[in-house]
Short mmCIF file of N, CA and C in Angstrom, two decimals:
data_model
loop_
_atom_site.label_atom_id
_atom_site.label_comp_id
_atom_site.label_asym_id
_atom_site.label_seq_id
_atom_site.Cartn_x
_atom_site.Cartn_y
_atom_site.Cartn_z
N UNK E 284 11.19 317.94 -20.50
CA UNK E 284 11.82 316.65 -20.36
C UNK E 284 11.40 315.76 -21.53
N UNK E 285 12.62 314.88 -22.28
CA UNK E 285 12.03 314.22 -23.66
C UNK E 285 11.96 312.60 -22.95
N UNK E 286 10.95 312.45 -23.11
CA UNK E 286 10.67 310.57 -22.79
C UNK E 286 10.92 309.89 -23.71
N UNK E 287 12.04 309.03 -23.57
CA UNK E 287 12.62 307.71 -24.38
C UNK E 287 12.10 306.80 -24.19
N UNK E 288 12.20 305.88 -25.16
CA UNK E 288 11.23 304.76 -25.38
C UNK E 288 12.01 303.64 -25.79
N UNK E 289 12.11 302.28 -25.62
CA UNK E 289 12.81 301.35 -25.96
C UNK E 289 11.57 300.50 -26.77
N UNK E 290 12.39 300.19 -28.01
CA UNK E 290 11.31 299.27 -28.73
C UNK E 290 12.30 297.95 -29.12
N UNK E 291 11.66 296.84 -28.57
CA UNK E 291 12.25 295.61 -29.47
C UNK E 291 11.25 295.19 -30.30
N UNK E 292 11.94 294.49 -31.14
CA UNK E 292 11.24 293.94 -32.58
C UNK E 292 11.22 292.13 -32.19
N UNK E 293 9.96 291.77 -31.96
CA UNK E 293 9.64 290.32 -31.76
C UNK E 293 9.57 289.50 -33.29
N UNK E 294 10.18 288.75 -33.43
CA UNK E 294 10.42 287.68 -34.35
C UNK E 294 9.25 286.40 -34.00
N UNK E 295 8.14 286.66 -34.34
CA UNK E 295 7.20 285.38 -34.39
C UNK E 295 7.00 284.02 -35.24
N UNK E 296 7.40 282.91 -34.93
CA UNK E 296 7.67 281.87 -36.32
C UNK E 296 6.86 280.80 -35.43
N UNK E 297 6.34 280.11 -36.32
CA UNK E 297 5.83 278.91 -36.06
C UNK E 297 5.88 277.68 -36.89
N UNK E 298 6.33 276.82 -36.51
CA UNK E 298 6.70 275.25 -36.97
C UNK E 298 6.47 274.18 -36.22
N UNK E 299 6.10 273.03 -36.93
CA UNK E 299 5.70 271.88 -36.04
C UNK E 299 7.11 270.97 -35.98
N UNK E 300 7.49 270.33 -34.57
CA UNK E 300 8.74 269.70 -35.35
C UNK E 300 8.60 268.50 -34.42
N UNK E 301 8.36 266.91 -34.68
CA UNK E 301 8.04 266.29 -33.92
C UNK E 301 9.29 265.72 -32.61
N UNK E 302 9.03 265.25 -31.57
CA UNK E 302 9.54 265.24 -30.97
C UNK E 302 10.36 263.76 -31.12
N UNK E 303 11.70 263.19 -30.75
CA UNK E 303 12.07 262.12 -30.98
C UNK E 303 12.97 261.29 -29.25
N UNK E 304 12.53 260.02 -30.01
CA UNK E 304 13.43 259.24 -28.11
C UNK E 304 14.22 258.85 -28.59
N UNK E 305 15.12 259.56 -27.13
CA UNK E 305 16.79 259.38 -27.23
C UNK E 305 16.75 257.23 -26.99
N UNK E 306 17.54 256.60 -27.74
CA UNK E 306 17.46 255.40 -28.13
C UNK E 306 17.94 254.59 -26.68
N UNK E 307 19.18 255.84 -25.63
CA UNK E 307 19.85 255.38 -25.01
C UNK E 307 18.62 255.49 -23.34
N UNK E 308 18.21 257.06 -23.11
CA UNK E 308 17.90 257.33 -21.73
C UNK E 308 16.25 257.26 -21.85
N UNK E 309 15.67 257.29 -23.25
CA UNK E 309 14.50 257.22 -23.28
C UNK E 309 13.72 258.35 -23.12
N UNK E 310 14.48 259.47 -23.30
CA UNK E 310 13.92 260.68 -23.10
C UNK E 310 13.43 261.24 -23.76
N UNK E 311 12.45 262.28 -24.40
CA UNK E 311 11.78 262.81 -25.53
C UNK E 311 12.21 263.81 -26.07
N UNK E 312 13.10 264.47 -27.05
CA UNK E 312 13.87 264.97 -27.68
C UNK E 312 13.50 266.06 -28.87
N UNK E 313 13.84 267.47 -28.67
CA UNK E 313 13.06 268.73 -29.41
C UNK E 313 14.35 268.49 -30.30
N UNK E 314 14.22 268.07 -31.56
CA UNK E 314 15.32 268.42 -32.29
C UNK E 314 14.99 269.15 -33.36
N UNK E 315 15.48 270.85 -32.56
CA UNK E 315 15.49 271.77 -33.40
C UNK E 315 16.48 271.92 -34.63
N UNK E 316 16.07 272.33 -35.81
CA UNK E 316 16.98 271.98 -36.91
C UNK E 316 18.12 273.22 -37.08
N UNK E 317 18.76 273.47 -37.57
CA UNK E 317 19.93 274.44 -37.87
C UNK E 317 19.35 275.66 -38.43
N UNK E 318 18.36 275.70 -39.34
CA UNK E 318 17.90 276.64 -40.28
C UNK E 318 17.30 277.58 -39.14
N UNK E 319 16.20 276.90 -38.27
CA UNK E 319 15.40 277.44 -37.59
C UNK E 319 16.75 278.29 -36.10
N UNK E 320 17.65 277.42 -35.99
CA UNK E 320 18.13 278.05 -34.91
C UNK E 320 18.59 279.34 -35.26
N UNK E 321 19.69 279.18 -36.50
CA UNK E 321 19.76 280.83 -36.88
C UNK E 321 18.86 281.83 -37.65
N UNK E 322 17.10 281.36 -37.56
CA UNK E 322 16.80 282.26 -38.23
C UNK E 322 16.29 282.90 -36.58
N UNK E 323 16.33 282.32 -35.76
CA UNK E 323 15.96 282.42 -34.21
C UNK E 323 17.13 283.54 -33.47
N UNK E 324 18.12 283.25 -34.21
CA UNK E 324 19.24 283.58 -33.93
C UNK E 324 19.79 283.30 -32.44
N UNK E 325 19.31 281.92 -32.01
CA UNK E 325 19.77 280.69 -31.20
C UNK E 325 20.82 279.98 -31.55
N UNK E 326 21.84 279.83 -30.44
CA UNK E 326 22.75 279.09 -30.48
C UNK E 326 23.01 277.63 -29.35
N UNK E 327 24.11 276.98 -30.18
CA UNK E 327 23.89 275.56 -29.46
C UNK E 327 24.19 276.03 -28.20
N UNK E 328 23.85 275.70 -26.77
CA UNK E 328 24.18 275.88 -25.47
C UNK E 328 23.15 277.09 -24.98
N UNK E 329 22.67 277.80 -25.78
CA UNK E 329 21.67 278.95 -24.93
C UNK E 329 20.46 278.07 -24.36
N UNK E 330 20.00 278.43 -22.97
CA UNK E 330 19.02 278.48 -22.14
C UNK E 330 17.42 278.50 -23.16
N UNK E 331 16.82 278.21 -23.07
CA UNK E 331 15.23 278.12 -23.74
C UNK E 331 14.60 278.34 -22.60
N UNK E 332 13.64 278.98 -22.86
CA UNK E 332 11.91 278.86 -21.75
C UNK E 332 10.82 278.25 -22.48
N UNK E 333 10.78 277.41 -22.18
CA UNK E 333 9.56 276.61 -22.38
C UNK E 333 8.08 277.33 -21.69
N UNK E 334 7.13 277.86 -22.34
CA UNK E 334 5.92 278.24 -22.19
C UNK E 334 4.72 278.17 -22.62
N UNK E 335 3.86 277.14 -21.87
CA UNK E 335 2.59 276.80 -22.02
C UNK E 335 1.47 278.17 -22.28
N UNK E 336 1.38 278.31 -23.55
CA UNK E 336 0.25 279.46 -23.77
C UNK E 336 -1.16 278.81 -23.01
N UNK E 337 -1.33 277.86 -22.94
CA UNK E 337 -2.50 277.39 -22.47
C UNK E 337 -4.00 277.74 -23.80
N UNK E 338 -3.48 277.26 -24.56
CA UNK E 338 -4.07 277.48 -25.70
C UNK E 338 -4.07 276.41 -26.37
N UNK E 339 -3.39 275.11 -26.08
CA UNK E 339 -2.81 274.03 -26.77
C UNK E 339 -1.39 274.25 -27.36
N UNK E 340 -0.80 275.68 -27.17
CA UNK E 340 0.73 275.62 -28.18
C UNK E 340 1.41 276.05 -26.76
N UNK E 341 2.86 276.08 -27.37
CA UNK E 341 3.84 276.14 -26.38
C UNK E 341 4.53 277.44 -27.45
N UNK E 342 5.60 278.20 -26.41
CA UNK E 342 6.38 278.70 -26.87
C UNK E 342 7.93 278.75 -26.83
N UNK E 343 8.33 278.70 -27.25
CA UNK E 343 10.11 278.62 -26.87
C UNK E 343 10.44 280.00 -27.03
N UNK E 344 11.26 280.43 -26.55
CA UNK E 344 12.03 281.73 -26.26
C UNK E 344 13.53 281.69 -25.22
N UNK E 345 14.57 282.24 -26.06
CA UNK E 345 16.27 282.12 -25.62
C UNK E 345 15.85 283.27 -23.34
N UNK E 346 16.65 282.59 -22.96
CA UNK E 346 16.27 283.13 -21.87
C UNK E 346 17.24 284.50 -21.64
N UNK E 347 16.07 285.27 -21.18
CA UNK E 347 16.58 286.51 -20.92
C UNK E 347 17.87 287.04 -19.59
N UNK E 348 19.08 287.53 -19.68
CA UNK E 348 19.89 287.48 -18.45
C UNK E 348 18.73 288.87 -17.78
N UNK E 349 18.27 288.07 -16.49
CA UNK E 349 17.51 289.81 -16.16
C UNK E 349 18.33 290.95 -15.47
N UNK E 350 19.77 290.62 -14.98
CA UNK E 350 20.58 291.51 -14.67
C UNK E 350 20.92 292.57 -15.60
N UNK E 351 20.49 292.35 -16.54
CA UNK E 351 21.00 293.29 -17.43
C UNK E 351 20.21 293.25 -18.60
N UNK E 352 19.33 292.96 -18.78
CA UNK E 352 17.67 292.65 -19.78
C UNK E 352 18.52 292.44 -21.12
N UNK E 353 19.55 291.88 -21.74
CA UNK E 353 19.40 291.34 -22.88
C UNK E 353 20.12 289.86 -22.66
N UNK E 354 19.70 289.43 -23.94
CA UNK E 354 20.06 287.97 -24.16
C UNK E 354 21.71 287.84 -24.24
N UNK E 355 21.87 286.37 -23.56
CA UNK E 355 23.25 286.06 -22.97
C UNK E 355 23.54 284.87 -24.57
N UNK E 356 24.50 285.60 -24.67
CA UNK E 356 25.66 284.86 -25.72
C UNK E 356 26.84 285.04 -25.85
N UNK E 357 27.69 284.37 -25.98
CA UNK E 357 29.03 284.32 -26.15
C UNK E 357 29.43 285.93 -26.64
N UNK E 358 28.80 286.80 -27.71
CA UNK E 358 29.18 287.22 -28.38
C UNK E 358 29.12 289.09 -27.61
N UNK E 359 28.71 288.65 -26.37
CA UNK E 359 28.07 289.80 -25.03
C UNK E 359 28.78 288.93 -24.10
N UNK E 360 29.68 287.89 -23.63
CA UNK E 360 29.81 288.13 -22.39
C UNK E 360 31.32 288.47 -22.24
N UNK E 361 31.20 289.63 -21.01
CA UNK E 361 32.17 290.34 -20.54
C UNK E 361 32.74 289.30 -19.25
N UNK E 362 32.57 288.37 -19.17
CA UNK E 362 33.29 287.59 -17.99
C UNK E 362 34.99 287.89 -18.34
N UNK E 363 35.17 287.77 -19.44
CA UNK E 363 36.65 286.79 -20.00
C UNK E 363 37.32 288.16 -19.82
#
């Protein structure tokens, strides 16, 4: 019997990007820049997870569909 193996390739980046208030609701605002979204290969409207390493950093990561273990984008969905 041959055992298969699935490997993904993690993309690790780190940047500081300060946070800004919305002028209107007063809310505190991640404004991620364009460069970073497609080197993320994030798009406007995808889901984020916000995760406290508990280390002092956080991580962002596009959320995973777990029905089907890969990432949900326009460019994968079979609804239509």
């Amino acid at each position: 019997m041959i055992e298969s193996k699935c490997w993904t390739s993690i993309l690790v980046t780190s940047k500081k990007i300060k946070l800004k208030e919305d002028p209107n609701s007063k809310d505190l605002v991640l404004p991620i820049p364009t460069e970073l979204l497609n080197q993320m290969g994030w798009d406007i409207g995808d889901d984020l997870v916000w995760t406290d390493n508990f280390d002092g950093s956080f991580s962002l990561t596009k959320e995973v569909d777990k029905s089907n273990k890969k990432a949900y984008n326009k460019h994968n969905d079979d609804s239509n």
